[in-house]
């Protein structure tokens, strides 16, 4: 089995709640089509520890300078207070490189501001916390803004800060971690507490054990 790596960017003030559902359930993969296929590797501007919004200390596995899209299945960009400044500009450039290489990028909350500033939302359907928020980036994609929790368009996933489960669903779908009905069951269970969805996941795991 070939292991596919999902890279998640980490930096100071990272919004923990926005990406936890996606990363935890990439790793907790009993309901995946092929359990054990994916792993999550963290990427920082350097390998120095960062501090999240929740005051967790995270030591990146990899420095951004050593990240190659050819080694990745996806780059996940969490929100953070730093996106409106220049501190995370290197991740904007990384996002451009990934999309140019045909490797998907998923940004949530403030990271959508970075994707807009990188020019990746100028001609793609996308969302964010509000259209007015993205307008401050100076991008030219306002006509493609969609008022939805999460949107995928040509290898770019965007989501607002209030929709971690919708964001995760788009990530799982783009990675094809499982069949669409199983991904939807995961979403219905965790986003809407649907007990019938738990039964679907349990049955699938038992059948593929």
GROMACS .gro file of C-alpha atoms in nm:
model
  209
    1UNK     CA    1   0.000   0.000   0.000
    2UNK     CA    2   0.128   0.347  -0.090
    3UNK     CA    3   0.094   0.593   0.196
    4UNK     CA    4  -0.047   0.931   0.091
    5UNK     CA    5   0.055   1.234   0.293
    6UNK     CA    6  -0.179   1.519   0.374
    7UNK     CA    7   0.024   1.821   0.482
    8UNK     CA    8  -0.127   2.059   0.735
    9UNK     CA    9   0.026   2.400   0.785
   10UNK     CA   10   0.087   2.506   1.145
   11UNK     CA   11   0.168   2.855   1.267
   12UNK     CA   12   0.109   3.077   1.570
   13UNK     CA   13  -0.258   3.154   1.649
   14UNK     CA   14  -0.377   2.856   1.440
   15UNK     CA   15  -0.750   2.805   1.502
   16UNK     CA   16  -0.753   2.454   1.648
   17UNK     CA   17  -1.126   2.387   1.608
   18UNK     CA   18  -1.134   2.455   1.236
   19UNK     CA   19  -0.921   2.161   1.122
   20UNK     CA   20  -0.945   1.904   1.402
   21UNK     CA   21  -1.237   1.717   1.249
   22UNK     CA   22  -1.054   1.680   0.919
   23UNK     CA   23  -0.714   1.577   1.054
   24UNK     CA   24  -0.845   1.347   1.328
   25UNK     CA   25  -1.062   1.155   1.086
   26UNK     CA   26  -0.794   1.130   0.822
   27UNK     CA   27  -0.591   0.952   1.089
   28UNK     CA   28  -0.885   0.766   1.254
   29UNK     CA   29  -0.965   0.575   0.940
   30UNK     CA   30  -1.161   0.259   1.010
   31UNK     CA   31  -1.434   0.382   0.775
   32UNK     CA   32  -1.193   0.465   0.492
   33UNK     CA   33  -1.203   0.273   0.167
   34UNK     CA   34  -0.847   0.155   0.238
   35UNK     CA   35  -0.764   0.212   0.605
   36UNK     CA   36  -0.406   0.323   0.660
   37UNK     CA   37  -0.371   0.495   0.322
   38UNK     CA   38  -0.340   0.849   0.460
   39UNK     CA   39  -0.117   1.018   0.714
   40UNK     CA   40  -0.104   1.380   0.834
   41UNK     CA   41   0.228   1.566   0.845
   42UNK     CA   42   0.255   1.916   0.990
   43UNK     CA   43   0.445   2.192   0.810
   44UNK     CA   44   0.571   2.514   0.966
   45UNK     CA   45   0.758   2.814   0.838
   46UNK     CA   46   1.045   2.642   1.020
   47UNK     CA   47   1.060   2.346   1.257
   48UNK     CA   48   1.042   2.575   1.561
   49UNK     CA   49   0.739   2.507   1.785
   50UNK     CA   50   0.427   2.715   1.732
   51UNK     CA   51   0.144   2.802   1.970
   52UNK     CA   52  -0.215   2.758   1.858
   53UNK     CA   53  -0.513   2.973   1.954
   54UNK     CA   54  -0.594   2.705   2.211
   55UNK     CA   55  -0.246   2.745   2.362
   56UNK     CA   56  -0.125   2.408   2.237
   57UNK     CA   57   0.243   2.384   2.151
   58UNK     CA   58   0.307   2.204   1.821
   59UNK     CA   59   0.647   2.120   1.676
   60UNK     CA   60   0.620   2.100   1.295
   61UNK     CA   61   0.731   1.777   1.131
   62UNK     CA   62   0.865   1.964   0.830
   63UNK     CA   63   0.982   2.312   0.733
   64UNK     CA   64   0.800   2.479   0.446
   65UNK     CA   65   1.124   2.508   0.247
   66UNK     CA   66   1.135   2.127   0.232
   67UNK     CA   67   0.775   2.081   0.117
   68UNK     CA   68   0.730   1.951  -0.238
   69UNK     CA   69   0.380   1.919  -0.392
   70UNK     CA   70   0.497   1.595  -0.554
   71UNK     CA   71   0.513   1.440  -0.206
   72UNK     CA   72   0.165   1.551  -0.104
   73UNK     CA   73  -0.198   1.454  -0.153
   74UNK     CA   74  -0.326   1.787  -0.018
   75UNK     CA   75  -0.221   2.101   0.168
   76UNK     CA   76  -0.455   2.211   0.448
   77UNK     CA   77  -0.436   2.575   0.561
   78UNK     CA   78  -0.610   2.652   0.891
   79UNK     CA   79  -0.729   2.995   0.991
   80UNK     CA   80  -0.511   3.218   1.211
   81UNK     CA   81  -0.489   3.579   1.321
   82UNK     CA   82  -0.176   3.619   1.107
   83UNK     CA   83  -0.337   3.581   0.765
   84UNK     CA   84  -0.423   3.948   0.718
   85UNK     CA   85  -0.055   4.044   0.750
   86UNK     CA   86   0.254   3.927   0.564
   87UNK     CA   87   0.379   3.663   0.807
   88UNK     CA   88   0.212   3.374   0.620
   89UNK     CA   89   0.287   3.496   0.268
   90UNK     CA   90   0.518   3.194   0.213
   91UNK     CA   91   0.214   2.969   0.252
   92UNK     CA   92   0.031   3.172  -0.011
   93UNK     CA   93   0.316   3.099  -0.251
   94UNK     CA   94   0.308   2.731  -0.150
   95UNK     CA   95  -0.065   2.722  -0.229
   96UNK     CA   96   0.005   2.860  -0.576
   97UNK     CA   97   0.271   2.593  -0.633
   98UNK     CA   98   0.040   2.315  -0.517
   99UNK     CA   99  -0.249   2.420  -0.740
  100UNK     CA  100  -0.015   2.465  -1.037
  101UNK     CA  101   0.105   2.109  -0.979
  102UNK     CA  102  -0.250   1.975  -0.964
  103UNK     CA  103  -0.240   1.907  -0.589
  104UNK     CA  104  -0.545   2.033  -0.396
  105UNK     CA  105  -0.534   2.304  -0.131
  106UNK     CA  106  -0.795   2.343   0.142
  107UNK     CA  107  -0.825   2.674   0.329
  108UNK     CA  108  -1.064   2.768   0.606
  109UNK     CA  109  -1.145   3.102   0.770
  110UNK     CA  110  -0.846   3.339   0.750
  111UNK     CA  111  -0.668   3.108   0.511
  112UNK     CA  112  -0.927   3.198   0.249
  113UNK     CA  113  -0.793   3.553   0.272
  114UNK     CA  114  -0.449   3.417   0.185
  115UNK     CA  115  -0.589   3.214  -0.104
  116UNK     CA  116  -0.766   3.525  -0.233
  117UNK     CA  117  -0.448   3.731  -0.209
  118UNK     CA  118  -0.262   3.453  -0.390
  119UNK     CA  119  -0.500   3.493  -0.686
  120UNK     CA  120  -0.645   3.144  -0.649
  121UNK     CA  121  -1.004   3.263  -0.597
  122UNK     CA  122  -1.023   3.513  -0.882
  123UNK     CA  123  -1.192   3.265  -1.115
  124UNK     CA  124  -1.314   2.990  -0.881
  125UNK     CA  125  -1.632   2.948  -0.682
  126UNK     CA  126  -1.539   2.998  -0.318
  127UNK     CA  127  -1.659   3.103   0.025
  128UNK     CA  128  -1.525   3.256   0.344
  129UNK     CA  129  -1.652   3.420   0.662
  130UNK     CA  130  -1.810   3.699   0.454
  131UNK     CA  131  -1.770   3.843   0.107
  132UNK     CA  132  -1.674   4.178   0.258
  133UNK     CA  133  -1.386   4.012   0.444
  134UNK     CA  134  -1.232   3.879   0.123
  135UNK     CA  135  -1.283   4.213  -0.051
  136UNK     CA  136  -1.017   4.360   0.178
  137UNK     CA  137  -0.762   4.128   0.017
  138UNK     CA  138  -0.789   4.327  -0.306
  139UNK     CA  139  -0.874   4.019  -0.510
  140UNK     CA  140  -1.093   4.028  -0.818
  141UNK     CA  141  -1.305   3.718  -0.756
  142UNK     CA  142  -1.599   3.872  -0.573
  143UNK     CA  143  -1.843   3.765  -0.844
  144UNK     CA  144  -1.757   3.401  -0.768
  145UNK     CA  145  -1.830   3.423  -0.396
  146UNK     CA  146  -2.085   3.166  -0.273
  147UNK     CA  147  -2.275   3.203   0.054
  148UNK     CA  148  -2.222   2.845   0.170
  149UNK     CA  149  -2.036   2.673   0.456
  150UNK     CA  150  -1.779   2.511   0.226
  151UNK     CA  151  -1.709   2.508  -0.148
  152UNK     CA  152  -1.479   2.306  -0.376
  153UNK     CA  153  -1.377   2.427  -0.722
  154UNK     CA  154  -1.089   2.284  -0.925
  155UNK     CA  155  -0.856   2.170  -0.648
  156UNK     CA  156  -0.930   2.460  -0.413
  157UNK     CA  157  -1.150   2.407  -0.106
  158UNK     CA  158  -1.270   2.702   0.100
  159UNK     CA  159  -1.483   2.720   0.414
  160UNK     CA  160  -1.595   2.963   0.682
  161UNK     CA  161  -1.475   2.940   1.042
  162UNK     CA  162  -1.808   2.808   1.171
  163UNK     CA  163  -1.811   2.498   0.950
  164UNK     CA  164  -1.537   2.253   1.049
  165UNK     CA  165  -1.750   1.949   0.963
  166UNK     CA  166  -1.850   2.081   0.621
  167UNK     CA  167  -1.484   2.163   0.560
  168UNK     CA  168  -1.384   1.810   0.659
  169UNK     CA  169  -1.649   1.661   0.431
  170UNK     CA  170  -1.507   1.852   0.134
  171UNK     CA  171  -1.155   1.739   0.225
  172UNK     CA  172  -1.260   1.374   0.252
  173UNK     CA  173  -1.451   1.393  -0.074
  174UNK     CA  174  -1.161   1.546  -0.265
  175UNK     CA  175  -0.920   1.287  -0.121
  176UNK     CA  176  -1.171   1.009  -0.197
  177UNK     CA  177  -1.105   0.854   0.143
  178UNK     CA  178  -1.424   0.649   0.116
  179UNK     CA  179  -1.741   0.606  -0.084
  180UNK     CA  180  -1.962   0.917  -0.108
  181UNK     CA  181  -2.242   0.760   0.099
  182UNK     CA  182  -1.996   0.675   0.377
  183UNK     CA  183  -1.852   1.026   0.381
  184UNK     CA  184  -2.206   1.160   0.399
  185UNK     CA  185  -2.285   0.923   0.687
  186UNK     CA  186  -1.975   1.051   0.870
  187UNK     CA  187  -2.098   1.407   0.819
  188UNK     CA  188  -2.453   1.332   0.934
  189UNK     CA  189  -2.320   1.163   1.249
  190UNK     CA  190  -2.071   1.426   1.357
  191UNK     CA  191  -2.243   1.740   1.231
  192UNK     CA  192  -2.604   1.640   1.303
  193UNK     CA  193  -2.580   1.357   1.563
  194UNK     CA  194  -2.779   1.122   1.341
  195UNK     CA  195  -2.783   0.773   1.503
  196UNK     CA  196  -2.877   0.611   1.173
  197UNK     CA  197  -2.550   0.739   1.029
  198UNK     CA  198  -2.356   0.566   1.307
  199UNK     CA  199  -2.515   0.238   1.202
  200UNK     CA  200  -2.406   0.296   0.840
  201UNK     CA  201  -2.045   0.357   0.947
  202UNK     CA  202  -2.041   0.061   1.186
  203UNK     CA  203  -2.178  -0.173   0.921
  204UNK     CA  204  -1.923  -0.051   0.668
  205UNK     CA  205  -1.632  -0.094   0.907
  206UNK     CA  206  -1.746  -0.444   1.002
  207UNK     CA  207  -1.779  -0.544   0.636
  208UNK     CA  208  -1.429  -0.417   0.557
  209UNK     CA  209  -1.250  -0.536   0.869
   0.00000   0.00000   0.00000
